[in-house]
Coordinates of C-alpha atoms in Angstrom, one line a residue:
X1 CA -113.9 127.7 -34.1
X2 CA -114.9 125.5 -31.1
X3 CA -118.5 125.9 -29.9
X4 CA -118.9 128.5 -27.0
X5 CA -120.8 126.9 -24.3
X6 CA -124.2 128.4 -23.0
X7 CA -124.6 129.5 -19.9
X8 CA -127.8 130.5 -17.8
X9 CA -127.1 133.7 -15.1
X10 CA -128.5 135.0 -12.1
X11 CA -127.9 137.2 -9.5
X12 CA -125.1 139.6 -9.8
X13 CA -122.2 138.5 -6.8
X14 CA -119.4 141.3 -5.3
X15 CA -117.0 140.5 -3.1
X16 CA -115.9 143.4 -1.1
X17 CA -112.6 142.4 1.2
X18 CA -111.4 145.1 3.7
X19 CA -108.3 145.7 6.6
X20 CA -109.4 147.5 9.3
X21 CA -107.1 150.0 10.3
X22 CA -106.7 149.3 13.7
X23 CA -104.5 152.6 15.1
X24 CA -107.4 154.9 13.7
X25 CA -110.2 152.9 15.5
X26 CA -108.3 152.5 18.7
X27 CA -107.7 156.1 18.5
X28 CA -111.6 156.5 18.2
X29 CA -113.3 157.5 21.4
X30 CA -115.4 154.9 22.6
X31 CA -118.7 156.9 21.9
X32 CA -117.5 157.0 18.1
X33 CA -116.6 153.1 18.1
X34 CA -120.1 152.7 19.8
X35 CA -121.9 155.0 17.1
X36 CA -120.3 153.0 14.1
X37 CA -120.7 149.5 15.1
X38 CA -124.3 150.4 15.8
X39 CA -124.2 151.9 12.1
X40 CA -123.0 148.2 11.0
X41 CA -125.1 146.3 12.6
X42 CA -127.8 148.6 10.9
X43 CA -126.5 148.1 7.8
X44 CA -126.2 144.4 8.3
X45 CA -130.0 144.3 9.5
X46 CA -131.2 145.4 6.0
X47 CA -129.2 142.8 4.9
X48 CA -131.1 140.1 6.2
X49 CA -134.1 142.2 5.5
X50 CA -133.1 141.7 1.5
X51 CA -132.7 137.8 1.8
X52 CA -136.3 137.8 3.4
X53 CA -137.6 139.5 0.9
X54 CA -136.1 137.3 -1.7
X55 CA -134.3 140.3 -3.3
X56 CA -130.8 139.5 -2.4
X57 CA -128.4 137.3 -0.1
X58 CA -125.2 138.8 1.6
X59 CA -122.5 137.1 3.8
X60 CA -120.2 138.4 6.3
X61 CA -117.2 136.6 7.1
X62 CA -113.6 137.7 9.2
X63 CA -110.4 136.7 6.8
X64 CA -107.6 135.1 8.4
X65 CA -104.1 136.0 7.2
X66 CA -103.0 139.6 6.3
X67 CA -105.1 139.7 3.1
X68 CA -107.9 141.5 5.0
X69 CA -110.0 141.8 7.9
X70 CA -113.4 140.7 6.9
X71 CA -115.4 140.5 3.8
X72 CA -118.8 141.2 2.4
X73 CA -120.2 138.5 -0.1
X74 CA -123.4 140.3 -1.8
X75 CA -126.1 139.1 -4.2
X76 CA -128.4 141.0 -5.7
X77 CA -130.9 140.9 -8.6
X78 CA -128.7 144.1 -10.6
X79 CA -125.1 145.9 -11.2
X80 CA -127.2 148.9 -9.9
X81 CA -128.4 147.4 -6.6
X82 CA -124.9 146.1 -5.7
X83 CA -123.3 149.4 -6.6
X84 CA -125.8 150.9 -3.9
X85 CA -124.9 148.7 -1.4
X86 CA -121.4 149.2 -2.0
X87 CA -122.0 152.9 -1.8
X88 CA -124.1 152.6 1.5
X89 CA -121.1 151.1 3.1
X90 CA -118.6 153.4 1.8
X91 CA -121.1 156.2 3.2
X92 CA -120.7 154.8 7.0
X93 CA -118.8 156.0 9.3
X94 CA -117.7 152.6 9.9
X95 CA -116.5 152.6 6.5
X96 CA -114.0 155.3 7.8
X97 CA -111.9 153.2 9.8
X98 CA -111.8 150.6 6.7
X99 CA -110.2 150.3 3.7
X100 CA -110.3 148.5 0.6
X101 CA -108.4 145.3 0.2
X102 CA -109.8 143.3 -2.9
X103 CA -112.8 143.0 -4.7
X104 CA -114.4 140.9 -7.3
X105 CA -117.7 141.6 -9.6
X106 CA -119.5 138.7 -11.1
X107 CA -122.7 136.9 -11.7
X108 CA -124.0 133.6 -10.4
X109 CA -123.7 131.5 -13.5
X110 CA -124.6 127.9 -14.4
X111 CA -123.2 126.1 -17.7
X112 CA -125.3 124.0 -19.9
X113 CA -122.4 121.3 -19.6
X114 CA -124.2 119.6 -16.9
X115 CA -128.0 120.4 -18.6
X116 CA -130.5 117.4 -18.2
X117 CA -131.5 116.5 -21.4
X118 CA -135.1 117.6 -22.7
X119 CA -135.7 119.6 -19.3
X120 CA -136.1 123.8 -20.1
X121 CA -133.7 124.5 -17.2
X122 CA -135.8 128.0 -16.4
X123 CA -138.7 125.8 -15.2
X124 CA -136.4 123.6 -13.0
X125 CA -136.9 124.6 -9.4
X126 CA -133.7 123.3 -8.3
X127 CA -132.2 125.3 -11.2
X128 CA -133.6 128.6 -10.2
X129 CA -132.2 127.9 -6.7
X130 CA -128.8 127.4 -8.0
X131 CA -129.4 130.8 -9.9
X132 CA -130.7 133.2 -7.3
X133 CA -129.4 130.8 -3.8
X134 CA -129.5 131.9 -0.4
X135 CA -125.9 132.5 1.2
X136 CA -126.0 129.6 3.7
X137 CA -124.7 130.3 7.7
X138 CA -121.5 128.0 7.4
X139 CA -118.8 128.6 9.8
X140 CA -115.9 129.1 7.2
X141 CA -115.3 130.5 3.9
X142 CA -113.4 129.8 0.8
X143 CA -113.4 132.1 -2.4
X144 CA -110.9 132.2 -5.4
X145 CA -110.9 133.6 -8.8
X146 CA -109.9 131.5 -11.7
X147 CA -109.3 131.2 -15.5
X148 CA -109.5 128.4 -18.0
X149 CA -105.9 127.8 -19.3
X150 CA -105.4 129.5 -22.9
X151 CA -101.8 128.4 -23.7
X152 CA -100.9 126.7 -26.7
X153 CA -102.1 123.2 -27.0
X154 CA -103.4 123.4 -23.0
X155 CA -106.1 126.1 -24.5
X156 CA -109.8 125.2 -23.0
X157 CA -111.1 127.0 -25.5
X158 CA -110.3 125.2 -28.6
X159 CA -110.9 121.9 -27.4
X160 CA -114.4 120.8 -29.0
X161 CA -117.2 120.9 -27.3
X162 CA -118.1 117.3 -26.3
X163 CA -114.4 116.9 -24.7
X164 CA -115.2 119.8 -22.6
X165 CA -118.3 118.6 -21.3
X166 CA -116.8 115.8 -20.0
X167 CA -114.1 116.9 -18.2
X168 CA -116.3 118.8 -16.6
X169 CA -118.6 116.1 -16.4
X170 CA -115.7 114.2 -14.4
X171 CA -114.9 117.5 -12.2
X172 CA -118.6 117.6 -10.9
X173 CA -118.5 114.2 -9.8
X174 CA -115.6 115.1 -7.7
X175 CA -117.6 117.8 -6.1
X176 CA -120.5 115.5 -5.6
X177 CA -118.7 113.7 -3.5
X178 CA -118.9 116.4 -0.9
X179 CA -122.1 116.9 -1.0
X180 CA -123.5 118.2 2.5
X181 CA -119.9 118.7 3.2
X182 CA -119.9 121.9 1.4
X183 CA -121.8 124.4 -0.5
X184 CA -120.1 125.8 -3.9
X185 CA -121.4 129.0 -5.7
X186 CA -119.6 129.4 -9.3
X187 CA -120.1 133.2 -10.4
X188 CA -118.8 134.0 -13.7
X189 CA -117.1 136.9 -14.6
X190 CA -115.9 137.3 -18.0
X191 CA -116.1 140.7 -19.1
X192 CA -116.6 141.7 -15.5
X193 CA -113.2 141.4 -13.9
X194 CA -109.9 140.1 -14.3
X195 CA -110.4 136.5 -13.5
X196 CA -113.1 134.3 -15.8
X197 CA -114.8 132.7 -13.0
X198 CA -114.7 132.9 -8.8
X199 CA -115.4 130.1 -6.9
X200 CA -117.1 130.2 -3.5
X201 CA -116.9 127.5 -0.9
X202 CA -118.8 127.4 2.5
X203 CA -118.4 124.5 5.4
X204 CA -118.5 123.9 8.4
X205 CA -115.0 122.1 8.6
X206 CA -112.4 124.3 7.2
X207 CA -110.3 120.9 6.1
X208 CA -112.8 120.0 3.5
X209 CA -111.5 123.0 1.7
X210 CA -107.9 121.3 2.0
X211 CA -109.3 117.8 0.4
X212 CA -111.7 119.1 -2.7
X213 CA -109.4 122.1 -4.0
X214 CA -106.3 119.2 -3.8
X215 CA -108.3 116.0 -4.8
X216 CA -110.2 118.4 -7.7
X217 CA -106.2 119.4 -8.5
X218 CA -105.8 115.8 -10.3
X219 CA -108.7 116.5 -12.5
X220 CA -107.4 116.6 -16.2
X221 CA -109.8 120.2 -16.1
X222 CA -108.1 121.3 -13.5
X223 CA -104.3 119.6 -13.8
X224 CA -104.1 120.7 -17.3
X225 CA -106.7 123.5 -17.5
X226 CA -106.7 125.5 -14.2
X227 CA -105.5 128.6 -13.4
X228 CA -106.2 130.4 -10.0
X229 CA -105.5 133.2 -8.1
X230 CA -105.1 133.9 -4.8
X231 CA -107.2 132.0 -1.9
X232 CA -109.4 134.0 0.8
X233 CA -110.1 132.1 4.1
X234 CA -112.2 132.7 7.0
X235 CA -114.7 132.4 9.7
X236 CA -118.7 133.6 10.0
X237 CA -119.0 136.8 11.6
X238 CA -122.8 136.9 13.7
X239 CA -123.2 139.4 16.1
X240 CA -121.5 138.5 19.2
X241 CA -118.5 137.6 17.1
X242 CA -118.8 141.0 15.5
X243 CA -118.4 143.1 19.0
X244 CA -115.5 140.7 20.0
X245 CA -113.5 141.6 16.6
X246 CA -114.3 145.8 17.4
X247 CA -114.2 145.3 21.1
X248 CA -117.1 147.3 21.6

């Protein structure tokens, strides 16, 4: 049996895609469209009211492409809390002229493949920050779910432990080469959802997307190892842009 790999976790992640059906909200009078927008942008407030605390971090994004209309990207510290949220929302009247496109439910999750030797990683500050990060303001975001090939002799899981590490060793250095190019939150989700992990990207050019997902592609983790799902793409949503998507 090949050596499982140890991983450190932190806050719990859900990504909560919607469409917007359009003919309902344009049938809305304009004093109910006024009255849940203003409920969204409450709800959006105590949003950024979690992050200052330091209890949470959520991102709010418009999708392009017919997958949905907008997503939600929430951290917070427990299942419970992100269930709340997600029943907050659903409580709106906002949430009326919604409905649900995808989701995904996982955790922000860090391997021990790229530990520092000799270093507890729980009293690394820059570890801890990794665990429990703050959604950053990018203009575009880039999430997909993915699994670790288990197919005959291309099975991740029963190659041994030190050839593991460094592929993934080699696959990190690919991503360091965009560093301050892009920001990347791996959230694990085995036993969560249907994928294994989801992958998070946020820039500020769209195209750097385009060049790591195809350069990381000829990665031996990736070219022999990768599977993925489908790809969600989009743009930051702040206020202004959120009344120009309702037309309120």
């Amino acid at each position: 049996m090949s050596e499982a790999v140890q991983t450190l976790e932190g806050w719990y992640a859900l990504h909560d895609f919607r469409t917007i059906n359009w003919a309902l909200w344009k049938a809305a009078s304009p004093g109910q469209r006024a009255a849940a927008s203003e409920e969204l942008r409450h709800f959006l407030q105590d949003c950024r009211a979690a992050q200052d605390s330091g209890s949470g971090s959520t991102a709010f994004y418009s999708i392009v492409g017919q997958k949905a209309d907008f997503v939600f990207m929430h951290l917070r510290e427990t299942l419970d809390a992100l269930n709340q949220l997600e029943n907050t929302f659903n409580k709106m009247a906002f949430a009326a002229y919604t409905m649900p496109a995808y989701s995904y439910v996982s955790i922000v999750e860090l391997s021990s493949y790229m530990a520092k030797p000799g270093v507890d990683p729980m009293e690394d500050p820059e570890i801890i920050a990794r665990l429990k990060p703050e959604l950053p303001k990018s203009k575009h975001i880039c999430f997909y779910p993915m699994n670790k090939k288990r197919d005959g002799a291309d099975n991740w899981y029963m190659e041994p432990m030190e050839r593991r590490r460094g592929m993934m060793r080699s696959h990190g250095m690919i991503g360091r080469n965009y560093a301050g190019r892009v920001k990347q939150i791996i959230t694990g989700s085995v036993g969560l959802d249907d994928w294994e992990w989801g992958v998070t990207l946020f820039a500020d050019d769209p195209l750097t997307f385009k060049k790591l997902v195809y350069e990381m592609r000829f990665d031996e983790a990736s070219a022999r190892f990768g599977e993925f799902g489908g790809f969600y793409v989009g743009n930051l949503l702040d206020e202004a842009k959120t009344e120009a998507l309702l037309g309120v």
